[in-house]
CSV table of C-alpha atoms and ligand atoms in Angstrom, one decimal:
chain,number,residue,atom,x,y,z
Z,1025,UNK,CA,0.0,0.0,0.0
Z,1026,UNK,CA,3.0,2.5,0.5
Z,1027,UNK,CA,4.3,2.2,-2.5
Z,1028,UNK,CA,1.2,2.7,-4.4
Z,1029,UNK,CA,0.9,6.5,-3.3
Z,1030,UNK,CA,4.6,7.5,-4.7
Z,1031,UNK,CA,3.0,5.6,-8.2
Z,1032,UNK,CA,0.1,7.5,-8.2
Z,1033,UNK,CA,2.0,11.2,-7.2
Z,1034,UNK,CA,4.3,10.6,-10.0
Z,1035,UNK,CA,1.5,10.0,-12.4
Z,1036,UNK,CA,-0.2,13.2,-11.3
Z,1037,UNK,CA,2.9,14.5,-12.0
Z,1038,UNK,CA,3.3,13.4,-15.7
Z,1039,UNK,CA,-0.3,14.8,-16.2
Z,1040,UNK,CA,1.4,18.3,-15.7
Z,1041,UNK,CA,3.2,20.4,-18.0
Z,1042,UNK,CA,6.9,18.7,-18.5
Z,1043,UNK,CA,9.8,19.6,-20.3
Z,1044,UNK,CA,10.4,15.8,-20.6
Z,1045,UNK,CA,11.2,14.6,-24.4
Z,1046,UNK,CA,11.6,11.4,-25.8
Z,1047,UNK,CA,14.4,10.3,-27.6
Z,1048,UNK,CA,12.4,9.6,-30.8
Z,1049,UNK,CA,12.6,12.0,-33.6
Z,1050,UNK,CA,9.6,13.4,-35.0
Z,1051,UNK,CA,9.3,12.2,-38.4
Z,1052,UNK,CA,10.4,15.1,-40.7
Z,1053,UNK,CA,7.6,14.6,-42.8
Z,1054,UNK,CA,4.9,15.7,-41.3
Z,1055,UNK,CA,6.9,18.2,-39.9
Z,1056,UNK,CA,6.5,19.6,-43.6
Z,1057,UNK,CA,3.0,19.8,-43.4
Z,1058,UNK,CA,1.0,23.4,-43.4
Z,1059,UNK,CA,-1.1,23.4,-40.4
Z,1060,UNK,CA,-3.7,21.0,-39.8
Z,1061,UNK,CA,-6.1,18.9,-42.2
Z,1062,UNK,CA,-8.2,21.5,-44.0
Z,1063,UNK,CA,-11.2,20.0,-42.9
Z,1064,UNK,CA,-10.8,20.0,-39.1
Z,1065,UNK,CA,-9.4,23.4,-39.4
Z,1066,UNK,CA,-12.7,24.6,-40.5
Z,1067,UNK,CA,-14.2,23.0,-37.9
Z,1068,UNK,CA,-11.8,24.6,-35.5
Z,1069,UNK,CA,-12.6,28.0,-36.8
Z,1070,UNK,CA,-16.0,27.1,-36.0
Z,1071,UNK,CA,-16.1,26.5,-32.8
Z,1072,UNK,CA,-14.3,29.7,-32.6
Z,1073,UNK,CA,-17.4,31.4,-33.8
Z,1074,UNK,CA,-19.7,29.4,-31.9
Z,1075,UNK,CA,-17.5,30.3,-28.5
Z,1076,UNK,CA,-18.0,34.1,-29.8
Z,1077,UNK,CA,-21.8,33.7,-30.7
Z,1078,UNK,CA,-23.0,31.2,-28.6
Z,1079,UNK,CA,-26.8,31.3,-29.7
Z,1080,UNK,CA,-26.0,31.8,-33.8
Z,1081,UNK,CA,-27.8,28.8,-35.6
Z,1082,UNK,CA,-24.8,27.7,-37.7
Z,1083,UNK,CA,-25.5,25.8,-41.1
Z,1084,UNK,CA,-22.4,24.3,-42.6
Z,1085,UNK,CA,-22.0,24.2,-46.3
Z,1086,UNK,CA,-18.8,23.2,-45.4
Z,1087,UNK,CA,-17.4,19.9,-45.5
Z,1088,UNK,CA,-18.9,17.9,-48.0
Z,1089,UNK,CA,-20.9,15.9,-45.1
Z,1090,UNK,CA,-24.3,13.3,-45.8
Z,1091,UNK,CA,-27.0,15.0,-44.1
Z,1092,UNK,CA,-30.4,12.9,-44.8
Z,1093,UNK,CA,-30.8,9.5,-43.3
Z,1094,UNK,CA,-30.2,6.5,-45.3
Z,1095,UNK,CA,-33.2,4.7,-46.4
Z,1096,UNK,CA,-34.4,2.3,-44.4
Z,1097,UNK,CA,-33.8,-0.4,-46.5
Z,1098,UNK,CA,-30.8,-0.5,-46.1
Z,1099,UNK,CA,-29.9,0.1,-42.9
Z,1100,UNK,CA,-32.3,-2.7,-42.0
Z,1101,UNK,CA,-30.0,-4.8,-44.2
Z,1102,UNK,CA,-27.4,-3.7,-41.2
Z,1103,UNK,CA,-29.4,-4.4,-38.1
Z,1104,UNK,CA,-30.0,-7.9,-39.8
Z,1105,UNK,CA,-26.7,-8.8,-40.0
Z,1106,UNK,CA,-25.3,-7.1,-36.8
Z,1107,UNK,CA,-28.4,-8.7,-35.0
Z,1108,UNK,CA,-27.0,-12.4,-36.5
Z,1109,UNK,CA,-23.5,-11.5,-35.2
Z,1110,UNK,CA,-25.6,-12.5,-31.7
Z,1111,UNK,CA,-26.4,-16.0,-33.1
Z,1112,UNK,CA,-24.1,-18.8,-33.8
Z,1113,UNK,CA,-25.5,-19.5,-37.1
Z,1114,UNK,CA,-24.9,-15.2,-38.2
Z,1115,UNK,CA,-21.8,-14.9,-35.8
Z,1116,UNK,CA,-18.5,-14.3,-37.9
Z,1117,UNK,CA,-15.8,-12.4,-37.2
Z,1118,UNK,CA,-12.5,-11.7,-39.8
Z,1119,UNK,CA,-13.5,-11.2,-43.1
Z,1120,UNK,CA,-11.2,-11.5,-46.5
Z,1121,UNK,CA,-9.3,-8.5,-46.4
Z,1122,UNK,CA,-10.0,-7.8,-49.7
Z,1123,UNK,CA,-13.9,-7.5,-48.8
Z,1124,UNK,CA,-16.9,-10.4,-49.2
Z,1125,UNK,CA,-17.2,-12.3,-52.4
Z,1126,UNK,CA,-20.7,-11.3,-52.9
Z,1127,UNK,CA,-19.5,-7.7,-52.2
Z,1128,UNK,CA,-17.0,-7.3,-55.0
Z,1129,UNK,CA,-19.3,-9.3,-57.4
Z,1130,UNK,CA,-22.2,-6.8,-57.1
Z,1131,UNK,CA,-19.5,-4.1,-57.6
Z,1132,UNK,CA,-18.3,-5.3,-60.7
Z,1133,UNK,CA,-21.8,-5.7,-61.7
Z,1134,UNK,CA,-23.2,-2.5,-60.8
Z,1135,UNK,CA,-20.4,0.0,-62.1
Z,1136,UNK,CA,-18.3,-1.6,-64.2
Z,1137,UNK,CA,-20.7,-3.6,-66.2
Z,1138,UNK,CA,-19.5,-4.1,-69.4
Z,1139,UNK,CA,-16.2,-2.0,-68.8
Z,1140,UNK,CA,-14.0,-5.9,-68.0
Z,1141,UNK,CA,-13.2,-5.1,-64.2
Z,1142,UNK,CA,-13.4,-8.4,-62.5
Z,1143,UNK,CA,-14.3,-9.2,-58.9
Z,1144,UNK,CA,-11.1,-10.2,-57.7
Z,1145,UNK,CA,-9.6,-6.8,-59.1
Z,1146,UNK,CA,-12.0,-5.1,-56.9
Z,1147,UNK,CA,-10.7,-4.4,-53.1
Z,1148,UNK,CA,-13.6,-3.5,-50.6
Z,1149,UNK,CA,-12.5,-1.0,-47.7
Z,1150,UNK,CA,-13.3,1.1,-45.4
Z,1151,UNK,CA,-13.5,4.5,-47.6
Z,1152,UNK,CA,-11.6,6.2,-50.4
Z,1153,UNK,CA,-9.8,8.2,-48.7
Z,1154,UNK,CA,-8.2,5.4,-46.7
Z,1155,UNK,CA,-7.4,3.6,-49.8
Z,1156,UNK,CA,-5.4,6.9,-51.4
Z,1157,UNK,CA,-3.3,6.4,-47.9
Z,1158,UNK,CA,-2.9,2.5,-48.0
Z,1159,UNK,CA,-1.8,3.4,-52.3
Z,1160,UNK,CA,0.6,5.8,-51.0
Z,1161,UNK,CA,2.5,3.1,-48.8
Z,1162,UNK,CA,2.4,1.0,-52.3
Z,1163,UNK,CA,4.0,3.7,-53.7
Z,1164,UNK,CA,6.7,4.3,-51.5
Z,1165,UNK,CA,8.7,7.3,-51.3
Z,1166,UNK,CA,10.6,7.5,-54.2
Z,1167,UNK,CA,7.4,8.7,-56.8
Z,1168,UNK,CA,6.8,11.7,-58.2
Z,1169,UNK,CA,3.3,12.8,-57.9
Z,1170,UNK,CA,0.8,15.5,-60.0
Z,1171,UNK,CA,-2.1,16.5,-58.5
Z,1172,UNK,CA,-4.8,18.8,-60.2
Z,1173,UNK,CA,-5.0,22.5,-59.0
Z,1174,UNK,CA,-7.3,22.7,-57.4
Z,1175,UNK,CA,-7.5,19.4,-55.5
Z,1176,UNK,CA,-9.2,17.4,-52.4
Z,1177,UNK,CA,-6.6,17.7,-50.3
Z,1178,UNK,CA,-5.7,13.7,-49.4
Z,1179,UNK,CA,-3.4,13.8,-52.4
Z,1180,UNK,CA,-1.1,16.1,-51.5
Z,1181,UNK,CA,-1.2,15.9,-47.8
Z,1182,UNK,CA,-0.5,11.5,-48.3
Z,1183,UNK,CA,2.2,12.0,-50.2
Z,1184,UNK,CA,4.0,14.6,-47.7
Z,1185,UNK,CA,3.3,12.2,-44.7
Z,1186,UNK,CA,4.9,9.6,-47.4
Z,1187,UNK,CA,8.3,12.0,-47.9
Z,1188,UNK,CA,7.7,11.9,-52.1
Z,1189,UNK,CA,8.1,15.4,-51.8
Z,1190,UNK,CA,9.9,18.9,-50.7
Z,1191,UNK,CA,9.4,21.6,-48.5
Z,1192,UNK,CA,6.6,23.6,-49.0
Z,1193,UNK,CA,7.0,27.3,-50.6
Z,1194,UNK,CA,5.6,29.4,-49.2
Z,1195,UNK,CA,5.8,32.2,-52.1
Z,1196,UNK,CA,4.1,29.6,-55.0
Z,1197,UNK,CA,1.8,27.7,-52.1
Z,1198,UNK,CA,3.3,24.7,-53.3
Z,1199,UNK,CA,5.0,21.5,-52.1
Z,1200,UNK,CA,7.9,21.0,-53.9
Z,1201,UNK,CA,8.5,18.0,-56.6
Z,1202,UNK,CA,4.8,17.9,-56.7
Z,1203,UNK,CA,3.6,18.9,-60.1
Z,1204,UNK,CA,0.4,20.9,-59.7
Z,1205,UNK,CA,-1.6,20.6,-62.8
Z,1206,UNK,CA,-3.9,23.8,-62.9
Z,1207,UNK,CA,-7.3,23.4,-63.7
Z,1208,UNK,CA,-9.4,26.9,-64.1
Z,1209,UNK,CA,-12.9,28.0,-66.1
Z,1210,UNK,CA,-10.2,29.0,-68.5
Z,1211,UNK,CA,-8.9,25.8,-69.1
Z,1212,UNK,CA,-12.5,24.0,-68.9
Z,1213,UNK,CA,-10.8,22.5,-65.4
Z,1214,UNK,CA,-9.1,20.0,-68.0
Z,1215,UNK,CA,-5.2,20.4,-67.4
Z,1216,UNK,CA,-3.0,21.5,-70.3
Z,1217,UNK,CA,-0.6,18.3,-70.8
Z,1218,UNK,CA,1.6,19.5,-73.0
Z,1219,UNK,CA,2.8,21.9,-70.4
Z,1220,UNK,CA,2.7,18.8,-67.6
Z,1221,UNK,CA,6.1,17.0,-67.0
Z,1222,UNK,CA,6.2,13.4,-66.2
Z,1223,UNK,CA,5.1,11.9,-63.5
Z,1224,UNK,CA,5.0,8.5,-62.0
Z,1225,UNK,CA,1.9,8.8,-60.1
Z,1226,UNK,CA,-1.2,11.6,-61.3
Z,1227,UNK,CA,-4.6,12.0,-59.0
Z,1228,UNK,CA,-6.9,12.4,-61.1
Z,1229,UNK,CA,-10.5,13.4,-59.3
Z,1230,UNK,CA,-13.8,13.4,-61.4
Z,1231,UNK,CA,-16.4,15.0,-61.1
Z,1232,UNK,CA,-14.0,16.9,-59.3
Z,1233,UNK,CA,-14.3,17.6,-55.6
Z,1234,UNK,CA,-13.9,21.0,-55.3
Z,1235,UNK,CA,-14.7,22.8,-59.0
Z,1236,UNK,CA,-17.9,20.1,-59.2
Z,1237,UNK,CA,-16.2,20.1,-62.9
Z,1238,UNK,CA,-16.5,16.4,-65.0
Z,1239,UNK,CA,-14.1,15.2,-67.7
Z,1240,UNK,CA,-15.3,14.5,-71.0
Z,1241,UNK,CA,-14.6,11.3,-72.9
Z,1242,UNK,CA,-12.2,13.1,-75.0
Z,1243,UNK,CA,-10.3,14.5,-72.0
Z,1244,UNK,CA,-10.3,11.1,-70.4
Z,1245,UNK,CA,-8.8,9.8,-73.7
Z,1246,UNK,CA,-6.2,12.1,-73.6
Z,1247,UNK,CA,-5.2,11.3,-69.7
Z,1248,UNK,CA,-4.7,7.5,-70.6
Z,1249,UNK,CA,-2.8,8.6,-73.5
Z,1250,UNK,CA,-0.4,10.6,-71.6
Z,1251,UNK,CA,-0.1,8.3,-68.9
Z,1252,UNK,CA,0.8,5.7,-71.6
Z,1253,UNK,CA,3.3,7.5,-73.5
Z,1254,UNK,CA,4.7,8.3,-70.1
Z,1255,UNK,CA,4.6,5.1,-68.2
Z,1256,UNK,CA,2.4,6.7,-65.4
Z,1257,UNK,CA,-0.3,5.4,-63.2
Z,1258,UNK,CA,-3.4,7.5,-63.1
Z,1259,UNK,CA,-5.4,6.9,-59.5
Z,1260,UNK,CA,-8.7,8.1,-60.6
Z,1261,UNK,CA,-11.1,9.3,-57.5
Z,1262,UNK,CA,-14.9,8.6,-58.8
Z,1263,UNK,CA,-16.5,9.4,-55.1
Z,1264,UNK,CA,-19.1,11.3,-56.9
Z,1265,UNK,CA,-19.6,9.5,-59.7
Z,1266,UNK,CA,-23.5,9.3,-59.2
Z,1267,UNK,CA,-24.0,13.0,-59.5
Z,1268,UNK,CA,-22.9,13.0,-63.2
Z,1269,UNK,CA,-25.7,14.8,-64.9
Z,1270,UNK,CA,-24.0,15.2,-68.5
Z,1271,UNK,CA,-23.3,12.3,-70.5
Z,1272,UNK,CA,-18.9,11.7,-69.6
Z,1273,UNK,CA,-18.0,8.7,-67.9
Z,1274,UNK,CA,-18.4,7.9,-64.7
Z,1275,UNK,CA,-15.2,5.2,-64.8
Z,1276,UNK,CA,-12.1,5.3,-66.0
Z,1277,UNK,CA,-12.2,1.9,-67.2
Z,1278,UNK,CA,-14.9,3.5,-69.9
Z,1279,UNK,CA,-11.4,4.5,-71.5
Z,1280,UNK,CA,-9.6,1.7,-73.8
Z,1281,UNK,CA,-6.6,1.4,-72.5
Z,1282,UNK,CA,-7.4,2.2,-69.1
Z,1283,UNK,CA,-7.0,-1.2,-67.6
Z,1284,UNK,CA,-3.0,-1.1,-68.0
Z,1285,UNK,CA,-2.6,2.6,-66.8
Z,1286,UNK,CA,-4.8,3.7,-64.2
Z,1287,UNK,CA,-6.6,2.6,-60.2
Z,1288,UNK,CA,-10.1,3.6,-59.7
Z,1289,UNK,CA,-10.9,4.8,-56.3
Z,1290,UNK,CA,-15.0,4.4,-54.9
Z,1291,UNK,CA,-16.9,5.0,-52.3
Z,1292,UNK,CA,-20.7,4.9,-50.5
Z,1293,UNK,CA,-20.4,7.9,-48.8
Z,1294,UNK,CA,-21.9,10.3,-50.9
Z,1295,UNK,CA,-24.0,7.6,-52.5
Z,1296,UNK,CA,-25.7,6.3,-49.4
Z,1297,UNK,CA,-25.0,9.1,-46.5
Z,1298,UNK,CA,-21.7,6.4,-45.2
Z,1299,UNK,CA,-19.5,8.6,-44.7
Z,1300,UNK,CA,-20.2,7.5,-40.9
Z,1301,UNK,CA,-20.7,3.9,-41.4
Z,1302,UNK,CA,-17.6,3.8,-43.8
Z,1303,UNK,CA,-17.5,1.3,-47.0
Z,1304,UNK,CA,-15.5,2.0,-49.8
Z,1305,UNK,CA,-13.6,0.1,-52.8
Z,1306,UNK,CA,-10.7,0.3,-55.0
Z,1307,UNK,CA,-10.2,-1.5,-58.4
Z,1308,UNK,CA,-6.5,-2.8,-59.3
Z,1309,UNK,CA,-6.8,-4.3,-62.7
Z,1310,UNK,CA,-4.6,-7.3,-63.6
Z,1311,UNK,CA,-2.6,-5.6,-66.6
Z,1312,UNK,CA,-1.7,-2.8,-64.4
Z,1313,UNK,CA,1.9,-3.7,-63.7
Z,1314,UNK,CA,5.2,-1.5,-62.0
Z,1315,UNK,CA,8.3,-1.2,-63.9
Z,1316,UNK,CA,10.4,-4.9,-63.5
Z,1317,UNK,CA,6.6,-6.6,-64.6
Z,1318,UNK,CA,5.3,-6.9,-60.8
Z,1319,UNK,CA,1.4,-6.6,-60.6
Z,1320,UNK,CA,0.1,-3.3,-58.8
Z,1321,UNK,CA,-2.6,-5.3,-57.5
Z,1322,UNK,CA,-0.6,-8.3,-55.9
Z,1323,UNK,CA,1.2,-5.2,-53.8
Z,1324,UNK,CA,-1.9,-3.8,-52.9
Z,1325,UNK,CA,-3.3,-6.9,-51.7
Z,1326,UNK,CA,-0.1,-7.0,-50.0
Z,1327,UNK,CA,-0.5,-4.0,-48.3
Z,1328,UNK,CA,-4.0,-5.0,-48.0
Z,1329,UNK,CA,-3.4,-7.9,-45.8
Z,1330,UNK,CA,-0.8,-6.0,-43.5
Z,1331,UNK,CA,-2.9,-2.8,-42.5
Z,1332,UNK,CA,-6.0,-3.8,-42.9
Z,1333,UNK,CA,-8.8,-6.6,-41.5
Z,1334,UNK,CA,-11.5,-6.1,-44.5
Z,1335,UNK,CA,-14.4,-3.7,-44.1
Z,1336,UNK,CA,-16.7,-4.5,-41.2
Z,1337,UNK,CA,-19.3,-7.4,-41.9
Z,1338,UNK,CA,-21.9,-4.9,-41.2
Z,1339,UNK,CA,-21.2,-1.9,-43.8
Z,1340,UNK,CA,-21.1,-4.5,-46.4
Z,1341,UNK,CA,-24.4,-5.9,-45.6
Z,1342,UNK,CA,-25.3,-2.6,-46.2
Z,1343,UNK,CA,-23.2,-2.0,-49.3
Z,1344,UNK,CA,-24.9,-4.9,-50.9
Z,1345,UNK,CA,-28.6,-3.6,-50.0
Z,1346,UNK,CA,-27.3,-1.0,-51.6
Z,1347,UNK,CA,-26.6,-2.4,-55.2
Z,1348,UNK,CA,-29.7,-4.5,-54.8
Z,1349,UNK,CA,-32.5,-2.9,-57.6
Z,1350,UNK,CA,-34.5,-1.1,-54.6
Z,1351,UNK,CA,-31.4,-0.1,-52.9
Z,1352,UNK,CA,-30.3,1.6,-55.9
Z,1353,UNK,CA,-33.0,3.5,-56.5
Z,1354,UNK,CA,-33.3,4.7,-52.6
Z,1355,UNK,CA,-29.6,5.8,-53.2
Z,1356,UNK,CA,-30.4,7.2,-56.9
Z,1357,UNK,CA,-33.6,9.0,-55.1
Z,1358,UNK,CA,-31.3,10.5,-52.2
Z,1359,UNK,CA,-28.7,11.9,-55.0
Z,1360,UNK,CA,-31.7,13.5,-56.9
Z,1361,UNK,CA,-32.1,15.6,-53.2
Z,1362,UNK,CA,-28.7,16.8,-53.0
Z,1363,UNK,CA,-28.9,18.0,-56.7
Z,1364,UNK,CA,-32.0,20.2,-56.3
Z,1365,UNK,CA,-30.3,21.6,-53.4
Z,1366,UNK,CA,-26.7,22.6,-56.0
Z,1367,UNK,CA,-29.8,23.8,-57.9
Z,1368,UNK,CA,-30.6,25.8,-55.5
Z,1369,UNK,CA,-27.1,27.1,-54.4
Z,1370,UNK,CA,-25.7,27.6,-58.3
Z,1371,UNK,CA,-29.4,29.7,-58.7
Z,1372,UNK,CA,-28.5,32.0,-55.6
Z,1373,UNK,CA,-25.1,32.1,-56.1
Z,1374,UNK,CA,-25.4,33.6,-60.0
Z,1375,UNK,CA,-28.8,35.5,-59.2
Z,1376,UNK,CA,-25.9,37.5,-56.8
Z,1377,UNK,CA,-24.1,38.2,-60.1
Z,1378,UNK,CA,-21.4,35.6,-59.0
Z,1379,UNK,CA,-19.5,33.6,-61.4
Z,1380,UNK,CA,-20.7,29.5,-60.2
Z,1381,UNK,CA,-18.8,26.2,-61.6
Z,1382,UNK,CA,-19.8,23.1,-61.0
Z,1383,UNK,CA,-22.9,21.8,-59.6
Z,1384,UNK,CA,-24.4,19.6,-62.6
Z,1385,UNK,CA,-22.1,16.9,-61.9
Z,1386,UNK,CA,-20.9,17.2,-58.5
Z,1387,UNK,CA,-22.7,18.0,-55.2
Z,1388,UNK,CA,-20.7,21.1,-55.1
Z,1389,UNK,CA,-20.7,24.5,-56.5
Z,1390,UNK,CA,-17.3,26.6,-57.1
Z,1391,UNK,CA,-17.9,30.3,-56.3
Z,1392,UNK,CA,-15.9,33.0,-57.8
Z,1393,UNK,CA,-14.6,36.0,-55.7
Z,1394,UNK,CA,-12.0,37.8,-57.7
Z,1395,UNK,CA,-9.1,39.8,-56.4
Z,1396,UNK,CA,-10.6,38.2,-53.5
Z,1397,UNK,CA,-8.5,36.1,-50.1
Z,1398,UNK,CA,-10.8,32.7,-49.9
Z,1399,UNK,CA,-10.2,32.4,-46.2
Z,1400,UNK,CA,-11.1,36.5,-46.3
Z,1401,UNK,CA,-14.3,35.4,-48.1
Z,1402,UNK,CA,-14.4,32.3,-45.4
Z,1403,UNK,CA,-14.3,34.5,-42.8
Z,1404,UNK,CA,-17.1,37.0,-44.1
Z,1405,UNK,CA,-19.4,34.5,-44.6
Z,1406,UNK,CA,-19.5,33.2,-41.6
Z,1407,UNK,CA,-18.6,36.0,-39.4
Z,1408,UNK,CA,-21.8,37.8,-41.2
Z,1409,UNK,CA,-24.2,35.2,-41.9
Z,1410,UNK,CA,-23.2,32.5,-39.9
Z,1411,UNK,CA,-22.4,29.7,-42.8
Z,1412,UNK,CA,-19.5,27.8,-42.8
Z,1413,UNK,CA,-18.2,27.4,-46.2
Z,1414,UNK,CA,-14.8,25.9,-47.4
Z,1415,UNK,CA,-12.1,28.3,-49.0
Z,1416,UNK,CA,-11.2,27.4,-51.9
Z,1417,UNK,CA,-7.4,28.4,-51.4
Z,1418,UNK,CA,-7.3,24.8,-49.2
Z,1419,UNK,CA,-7.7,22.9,-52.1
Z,1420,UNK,CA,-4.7,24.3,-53.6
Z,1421,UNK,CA,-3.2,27.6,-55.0
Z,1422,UNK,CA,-6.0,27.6,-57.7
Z,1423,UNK,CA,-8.1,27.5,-55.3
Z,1424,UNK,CA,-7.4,31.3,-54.1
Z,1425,UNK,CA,-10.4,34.1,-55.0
Z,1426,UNK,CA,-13.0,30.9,-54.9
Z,1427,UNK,CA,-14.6,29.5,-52.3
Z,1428,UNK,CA,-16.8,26.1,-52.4
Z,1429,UNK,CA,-20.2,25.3,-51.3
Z,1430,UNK,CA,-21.0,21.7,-50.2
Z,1431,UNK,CA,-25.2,21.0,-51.1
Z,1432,UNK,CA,-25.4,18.2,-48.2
Z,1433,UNK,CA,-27.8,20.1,-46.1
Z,1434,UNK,CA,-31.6,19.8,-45.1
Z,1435,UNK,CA,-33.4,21.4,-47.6
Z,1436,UNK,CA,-34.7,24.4,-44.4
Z,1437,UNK,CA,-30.9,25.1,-44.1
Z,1438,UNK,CA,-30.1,25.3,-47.5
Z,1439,UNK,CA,-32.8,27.8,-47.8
Z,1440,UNK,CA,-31.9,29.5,-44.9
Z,1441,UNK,CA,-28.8,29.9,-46.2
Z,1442,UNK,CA,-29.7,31.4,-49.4
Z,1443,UNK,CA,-31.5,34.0,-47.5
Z,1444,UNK,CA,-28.6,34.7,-45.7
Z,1445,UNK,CA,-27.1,35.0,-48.6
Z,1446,UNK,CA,-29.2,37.1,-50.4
Z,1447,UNK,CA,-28.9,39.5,-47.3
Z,1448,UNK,CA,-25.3,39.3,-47.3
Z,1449,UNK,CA,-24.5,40.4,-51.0
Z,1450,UNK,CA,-27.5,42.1,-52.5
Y,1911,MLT,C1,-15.1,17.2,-48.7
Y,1911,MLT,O1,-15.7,18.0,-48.1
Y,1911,MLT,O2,-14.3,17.5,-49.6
Y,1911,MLT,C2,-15.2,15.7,-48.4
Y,1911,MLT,O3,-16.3,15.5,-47.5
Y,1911,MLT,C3,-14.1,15.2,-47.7
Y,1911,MLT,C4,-14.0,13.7,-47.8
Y,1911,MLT,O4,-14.8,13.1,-48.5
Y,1911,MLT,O5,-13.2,13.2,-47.1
């Protein structure tokens, strides 16, 4: 008994402030990195105003956040199978780590129908964005990386924490040894190739998250072609795939060629409001292959195996009411919501005598601000109206004079919003 009391002072003592250090350097790195994940620093600056104006009724059109409930068929698909998991008969614990059979079949099936993308070249995860991390450790360090200007901000930020790149500059905004491929109205958010040196690895996001802009088939074309001639691999990001209004493809794999060149990145969190329960995939074809002949996809699995169990048992029960013919149409039925409400936005936004992008294909809408500081703009917004919004500078250096609005909101809010709006800037 006397000895515990010393124990517990000296662990009352490590709870204060210490000038102790470890011997263990911090990994220089993410010692490179600008501050903290975009996303969380919004939120931060949030609860800044929400400390300062305690009774404002915030509405985020912030991060691009599910706000409607998923249909009830399919989250009755989950209590199912999670009530089983109390039964012997439905008890099971680690899956394949490369997701359920019936999972990646009904993937295949569903988006990649007649595109050649079999099951087994289909990995089922926990989300998108966890996948672009888990590719980056396929990678390695030693790849050099283009990203599109503007750009969700995984990309760039993975392949810091990875050390494929320099410092960051502070005068350009940019990470050095990172090509930044700029994509502006000017440009029809399609980059100019001829002026984009080689890379090993390009991130390729369409519809893009932030400008909301799609590729055409032609575009597309000319990507596999470049990656071709060059030897690259593309890691195309489809996350919003099912918002495509015009007529350009929602795969990659729509592209001929694209089976030897590029990884397609999915997920169901903007399709089904998961971006809490978390379900995801990437596709690995078999032709895609590394310099010496090795299969992408055999390292991936690789990597697979090592740092990760396979998506939980009950997000795929749900993934797979999903892609059954009433599941789809719940999900097609949610997406039709989100687009009135870019409707909505891209109409308020341009009725303002703004300049909008996006919103046709993407639940997001790019506003213009010229001459204009998008955390400035940030800042204005919410510190008049009360609406968080994202600047667009955090997606990238052009990003700054925009910011984006996200259209996952309950339709009142999004209304509310405009109104605010309309108050704001008429
Ligand atoms: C966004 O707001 O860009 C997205 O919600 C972020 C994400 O999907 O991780």
């Amino acid at each position: 008994k006397t000895r515990i009391l010393p124990v517990i002072e000296c662990l009352v003592k490590s709870l204060e402030p210490t000038t102790h250090t470890t011997k263990v350097q911090r990994n220089a790195n993410l010692a490179k990195l600008q501050g903290g994940y975009l996303f969380p620093e919004i939120a931060r600056r949030r609860n800044a105003h929400i400390q300062k104006y305690p009774d404002a009724k915030i509405i985020s059109l912030g991060i691009g956040d599910t706000t409607e409930p998923i249909p009830g068929l399919i989250t009755l698909a989950m209590e199912a199978r999670a009530h089983g998991l109390s039964t012997l008969e439905g008890y099971s614990g680690y899956g394949a780590e490369q997701g359920e059979k019936a999972m990646r079949v009904a993937l295949a099936e569903t988006f990649y129908g007649g595109m050649d993308i079999k099951d087994n070249e289909i990995f089922v995860s926990d989300g998108a964005k966890c996948d672009i991390a888990r590719l980056q450790l396929v990678f390695g360090p030693d790849v050099s990386i283009a990203v599109q200007d503007p750009s969700y901000p995984a990309y760039v930020d993975s392949s810091v924490m990875m050390g494929q790149t320099g410092a960051f500059r502070k005068d350009v905004q940019q990470y050095s040894k990172i090509q930044y491929m700029r994509c502006s109205h000017e440009n029809d958010f399609f980059p100019d190739l001829s002026s984009v040196p080689r890379t090993d690895i390009i991130f390729f996001c369409s519809p893009n998250n932030p400008t909301g802009s799609a590729a055409t088939r032609e575009q597309l074309k000319e990507l596999v072609a470049f990656a071709t001639i060059n030897g690259s691999i593309i890691v195309y990001d489809s996350a919003y795939a099912i918002y495509m209004s015009d007529n350009n493809p929602r795969s990659i794999y729509e592209i001929p060629g694209a089976r030897e060149v590029a990884i397609e990145t999915g997920s169901f969190s903007k399709y089904a409001g998961f971006t809490g329960v978390r379900l995801g995939w990437t596709v690995v074809p078999e032709e895609l292959l590394f310099s010496d002949g090795f299969p992408v996809r055999n390292d991936f699995n690789r990597v697979m195996c090592t740092c990760f169990n396979g998506a939980s048992n009950i997000a795929q029960a749900g993934g797979l009411a999903c892609l059954s013919p009433e599941g789809l149409k719940a999900m097609n039925k949610m997406v039709s919501f989100y687009k009135e409400n870019t409707a909505i936005l891209v109409d308020t936004f341009t009725s303002l005598g703004f300049k909008t992008f996006g919103g046709r294909n993407a639940p997001y809408v790019w506003v213009q601000f010229p001459g204009r500081d998008s955390w400035d703009v940030f800042g204005e917004i919410l510190e008049k109206s009360h609406i968080v919004t994202t600047p667009g500078s955090g997606f990238g250096p052009g990003g700054e004079g925009f910011i984006r609005a996200s259209a996952f909101g309950h339709r009142e809010n999004i209304l509310e919003a405009t109104s605010r709006l309309r108050k704001l800037y008429l």
